[in-house]
mmCIF file with all atom_site columns, C-alpha atoms in Angstrom:
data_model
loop_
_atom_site.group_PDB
_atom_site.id
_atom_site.type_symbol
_atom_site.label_atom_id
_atom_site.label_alt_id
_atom_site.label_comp_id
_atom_site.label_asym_id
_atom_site.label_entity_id
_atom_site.label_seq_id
_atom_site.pdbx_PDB_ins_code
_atom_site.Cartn_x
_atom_site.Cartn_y
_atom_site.Cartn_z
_atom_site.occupancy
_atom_site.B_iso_or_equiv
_atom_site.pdbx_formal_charge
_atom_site.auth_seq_id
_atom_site.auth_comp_id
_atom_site.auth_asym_id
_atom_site.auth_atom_id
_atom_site.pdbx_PDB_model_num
ATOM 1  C CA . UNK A 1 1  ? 11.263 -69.524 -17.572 1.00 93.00 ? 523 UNK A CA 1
ATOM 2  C CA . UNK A 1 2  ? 9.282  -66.219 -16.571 1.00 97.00 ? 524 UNK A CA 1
ATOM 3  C CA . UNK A 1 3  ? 9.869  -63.026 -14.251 1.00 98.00 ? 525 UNK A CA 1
ATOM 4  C CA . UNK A 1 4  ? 7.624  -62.641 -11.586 1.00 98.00 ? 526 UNK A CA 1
ATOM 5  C CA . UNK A 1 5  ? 7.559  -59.783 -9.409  1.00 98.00 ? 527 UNK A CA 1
ATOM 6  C CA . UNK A 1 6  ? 6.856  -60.335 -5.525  1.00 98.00 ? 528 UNK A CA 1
ATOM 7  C CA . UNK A 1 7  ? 5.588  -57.570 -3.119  1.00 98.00 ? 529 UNK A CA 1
ATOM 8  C CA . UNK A 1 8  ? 5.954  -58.381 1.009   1.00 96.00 ? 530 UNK A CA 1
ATOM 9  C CA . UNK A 1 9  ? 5.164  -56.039 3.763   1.00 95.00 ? 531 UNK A CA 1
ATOM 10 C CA . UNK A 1 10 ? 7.975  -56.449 6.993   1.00 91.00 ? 532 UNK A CA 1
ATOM 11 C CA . UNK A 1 11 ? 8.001  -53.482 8.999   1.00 89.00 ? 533 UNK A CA 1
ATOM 12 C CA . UNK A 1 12 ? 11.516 -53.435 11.113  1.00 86.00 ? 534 UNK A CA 1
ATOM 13 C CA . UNK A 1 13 ? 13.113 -55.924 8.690   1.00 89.00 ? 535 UNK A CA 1
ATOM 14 C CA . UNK A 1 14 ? 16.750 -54.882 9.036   1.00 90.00 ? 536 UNK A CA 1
ATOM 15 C CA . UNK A 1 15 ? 19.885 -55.596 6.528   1.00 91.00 ? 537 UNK A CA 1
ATOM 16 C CA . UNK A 1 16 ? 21.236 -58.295 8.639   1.00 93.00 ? 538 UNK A CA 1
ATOM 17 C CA . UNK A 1 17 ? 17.722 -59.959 9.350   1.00 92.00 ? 539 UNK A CA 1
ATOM 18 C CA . UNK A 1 18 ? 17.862 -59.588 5.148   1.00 91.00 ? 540 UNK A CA 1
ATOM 19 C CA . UNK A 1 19 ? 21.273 -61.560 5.065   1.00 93.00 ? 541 UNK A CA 1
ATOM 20 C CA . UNK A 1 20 ? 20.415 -63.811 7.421   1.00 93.00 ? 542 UNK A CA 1
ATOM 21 C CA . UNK A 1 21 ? 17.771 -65.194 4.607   1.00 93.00 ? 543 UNK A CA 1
ATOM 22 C CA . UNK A 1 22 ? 20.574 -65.323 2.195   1.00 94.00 ? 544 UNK A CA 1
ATOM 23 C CA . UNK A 1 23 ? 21.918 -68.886 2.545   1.00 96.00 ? 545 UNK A CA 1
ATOM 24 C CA . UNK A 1 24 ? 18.507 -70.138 2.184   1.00 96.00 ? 546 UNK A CA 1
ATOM 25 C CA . UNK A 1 25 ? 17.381 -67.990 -0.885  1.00 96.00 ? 547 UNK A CA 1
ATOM 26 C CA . UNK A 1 26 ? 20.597 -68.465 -3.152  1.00 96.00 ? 548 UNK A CA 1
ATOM 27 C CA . UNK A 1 27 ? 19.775 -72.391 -2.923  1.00 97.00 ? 549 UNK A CA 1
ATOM 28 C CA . UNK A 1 28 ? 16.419 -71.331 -5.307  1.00 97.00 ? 550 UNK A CA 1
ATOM 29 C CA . UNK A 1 29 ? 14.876 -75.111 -5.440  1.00 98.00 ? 551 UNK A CA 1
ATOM 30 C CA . UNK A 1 30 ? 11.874 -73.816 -6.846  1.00 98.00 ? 552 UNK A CA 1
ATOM 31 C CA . UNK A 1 31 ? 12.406 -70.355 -8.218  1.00 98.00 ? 553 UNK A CA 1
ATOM 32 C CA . UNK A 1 32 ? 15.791 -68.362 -9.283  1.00 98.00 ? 554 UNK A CA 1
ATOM 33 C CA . UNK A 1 33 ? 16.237 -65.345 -7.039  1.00 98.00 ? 555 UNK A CA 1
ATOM 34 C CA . UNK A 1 34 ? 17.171 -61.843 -9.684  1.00 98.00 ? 556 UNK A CA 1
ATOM 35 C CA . UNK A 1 35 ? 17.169 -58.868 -7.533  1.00 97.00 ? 557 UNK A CA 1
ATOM 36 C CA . UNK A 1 36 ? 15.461 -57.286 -4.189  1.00 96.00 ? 558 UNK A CA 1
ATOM 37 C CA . UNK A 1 37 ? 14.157 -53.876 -3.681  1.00 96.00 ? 559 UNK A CA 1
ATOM 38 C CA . UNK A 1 38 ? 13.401 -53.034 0.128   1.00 95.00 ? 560 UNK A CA 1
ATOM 39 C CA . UNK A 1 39 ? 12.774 -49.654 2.104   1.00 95.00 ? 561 UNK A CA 1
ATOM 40 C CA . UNK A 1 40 ? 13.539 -50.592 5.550   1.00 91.00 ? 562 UNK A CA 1
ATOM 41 C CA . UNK A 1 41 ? 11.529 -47.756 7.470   1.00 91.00 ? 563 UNK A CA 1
ATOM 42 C CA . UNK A 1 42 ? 8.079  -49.104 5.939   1.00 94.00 ? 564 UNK A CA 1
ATOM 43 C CA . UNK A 1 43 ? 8.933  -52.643 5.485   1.00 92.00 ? 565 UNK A CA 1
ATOM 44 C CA . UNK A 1 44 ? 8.028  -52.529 1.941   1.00 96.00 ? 566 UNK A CA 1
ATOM 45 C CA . UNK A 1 45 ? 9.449  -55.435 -0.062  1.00 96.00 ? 567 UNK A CA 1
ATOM 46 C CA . UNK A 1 46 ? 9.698  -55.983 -4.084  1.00 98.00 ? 568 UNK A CA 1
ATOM 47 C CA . UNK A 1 47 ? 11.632 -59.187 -4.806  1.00 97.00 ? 569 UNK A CA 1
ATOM 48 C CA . UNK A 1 48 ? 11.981 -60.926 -8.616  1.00 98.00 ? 570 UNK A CA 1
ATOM 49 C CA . UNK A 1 49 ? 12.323 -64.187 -9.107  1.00 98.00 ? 571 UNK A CA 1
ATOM 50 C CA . UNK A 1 50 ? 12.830 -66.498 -12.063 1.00 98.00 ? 572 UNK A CA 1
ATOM 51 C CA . UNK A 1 51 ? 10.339 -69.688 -12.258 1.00 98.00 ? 573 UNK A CA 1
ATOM 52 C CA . UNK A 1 52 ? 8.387  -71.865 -14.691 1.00 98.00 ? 574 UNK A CA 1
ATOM 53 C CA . UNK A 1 53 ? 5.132  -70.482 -12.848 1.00 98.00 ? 575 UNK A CA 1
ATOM 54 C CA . UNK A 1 54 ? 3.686  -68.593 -9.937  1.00 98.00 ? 576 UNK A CA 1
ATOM 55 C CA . UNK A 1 55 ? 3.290  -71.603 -8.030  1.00 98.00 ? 577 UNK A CA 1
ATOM 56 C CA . UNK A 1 56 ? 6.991  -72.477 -7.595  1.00 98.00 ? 578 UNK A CA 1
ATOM 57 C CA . UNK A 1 57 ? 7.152  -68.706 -6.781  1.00 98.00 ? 579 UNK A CA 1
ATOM 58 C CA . UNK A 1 58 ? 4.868  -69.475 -3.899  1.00 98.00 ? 580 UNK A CA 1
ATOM 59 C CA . UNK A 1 59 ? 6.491  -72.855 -3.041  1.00 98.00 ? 581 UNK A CA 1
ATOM 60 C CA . UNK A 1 60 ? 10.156 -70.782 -2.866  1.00 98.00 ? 582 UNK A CA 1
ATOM 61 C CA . UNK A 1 61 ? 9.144  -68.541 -0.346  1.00 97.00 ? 583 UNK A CA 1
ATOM 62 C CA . UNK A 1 62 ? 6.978  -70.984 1.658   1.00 97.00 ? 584 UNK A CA 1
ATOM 63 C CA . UNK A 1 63 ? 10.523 -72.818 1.816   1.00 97.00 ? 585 UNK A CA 1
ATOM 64 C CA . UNK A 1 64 ? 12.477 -70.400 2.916   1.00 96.00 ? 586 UNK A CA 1
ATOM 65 C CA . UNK A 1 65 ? 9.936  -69.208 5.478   1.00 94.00 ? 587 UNK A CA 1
ATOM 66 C CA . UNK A 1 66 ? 9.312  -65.901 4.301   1.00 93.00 ? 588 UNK A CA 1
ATOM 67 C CA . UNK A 1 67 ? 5.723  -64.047 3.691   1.00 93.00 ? 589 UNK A CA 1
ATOM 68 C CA . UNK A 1 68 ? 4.751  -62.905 0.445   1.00 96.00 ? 590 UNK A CA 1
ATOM 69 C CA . UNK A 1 69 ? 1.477  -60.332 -0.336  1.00 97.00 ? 591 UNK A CA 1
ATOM 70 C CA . UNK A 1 70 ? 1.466  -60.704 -4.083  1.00 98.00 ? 592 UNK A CA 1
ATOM 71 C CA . UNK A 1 71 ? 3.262  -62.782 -7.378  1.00 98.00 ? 593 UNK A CA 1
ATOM 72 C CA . UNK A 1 72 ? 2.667  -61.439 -10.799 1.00 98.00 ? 594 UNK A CA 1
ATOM 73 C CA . UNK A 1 73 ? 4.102  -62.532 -13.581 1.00 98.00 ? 595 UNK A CA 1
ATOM 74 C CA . UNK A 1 74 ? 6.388  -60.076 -15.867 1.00 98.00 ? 596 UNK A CA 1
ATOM 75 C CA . UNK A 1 75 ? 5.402  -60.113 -19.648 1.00 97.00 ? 597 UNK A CA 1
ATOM 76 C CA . UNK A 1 76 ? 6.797  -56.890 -20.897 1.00 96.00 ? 598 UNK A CA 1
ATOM 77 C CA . UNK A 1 77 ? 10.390 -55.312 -19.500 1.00 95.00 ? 599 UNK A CA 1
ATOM 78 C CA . UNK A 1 78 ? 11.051 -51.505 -20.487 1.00 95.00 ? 600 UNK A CA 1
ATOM 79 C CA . UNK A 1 79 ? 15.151 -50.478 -19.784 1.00 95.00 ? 601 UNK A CA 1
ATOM 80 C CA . UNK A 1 80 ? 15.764 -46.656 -19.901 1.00 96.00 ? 602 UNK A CA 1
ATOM 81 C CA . UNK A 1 81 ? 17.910 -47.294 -22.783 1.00 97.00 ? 603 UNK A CA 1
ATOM 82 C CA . UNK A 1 82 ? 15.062 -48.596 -24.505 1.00 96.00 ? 604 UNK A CA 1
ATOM 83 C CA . UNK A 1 83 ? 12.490 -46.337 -23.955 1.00 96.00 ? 605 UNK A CA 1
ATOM 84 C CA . UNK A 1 84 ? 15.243 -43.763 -25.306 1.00 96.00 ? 606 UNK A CA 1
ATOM 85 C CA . UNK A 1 85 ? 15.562 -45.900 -28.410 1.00 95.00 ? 607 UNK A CA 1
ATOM 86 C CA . UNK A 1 86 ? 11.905 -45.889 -28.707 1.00 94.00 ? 608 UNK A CA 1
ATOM 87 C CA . UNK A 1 87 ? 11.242 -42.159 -28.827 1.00 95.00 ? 609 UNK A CA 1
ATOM 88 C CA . UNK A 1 88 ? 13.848 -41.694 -30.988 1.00 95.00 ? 610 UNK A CA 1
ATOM 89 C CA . UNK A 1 89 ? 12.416 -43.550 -33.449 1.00 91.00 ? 611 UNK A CA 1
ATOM 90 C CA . UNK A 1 90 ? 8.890  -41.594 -33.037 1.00 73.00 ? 612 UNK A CA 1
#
């Protein structure tokens, strides 16, 4: 299974209009929700999900009913803690 990394634009999306996806997005048929990013004044939207491919990225959200502008795949992860461990050893 890969990362991929979603971005969505919804302007006026509130918390509960957020939560009231929840139900439908913790069933993941097609992808494994991982974590949600979202500043509600813009309406801009970074979700990651876990999936054998983009396409059942695509399928997930055309399931739950929610727009999407963009799915990339992840293929390199960088924690704080790592990047610490990585200048200390340069």
């Amino acid at each position: 299974m890969a990362l991929f990394l979603s971005l969505h634009q919804a302007p006026g999306l509130s918390p509960e209009e957020i939560a009231g996806y929840g139900p439908d997005v913790a069933k993941g048929v097609y992808a494994t929700f991982r974590q949600l990013y979202v500043n509600t004044d813009t309406g801009f939207i970074v979700s990651v999900y876990e999936a054998d491919s983009a396409a059942a990225v695509e399928q997930e959200f055309e399931r739950v009913g929610f727009p999407f502008d963009s799915i990339n795949e992840i293929d390199f992860t960088l924690s704080a803690a790592e990047l610490a461990q990585m200048l200390a050893r340069g």
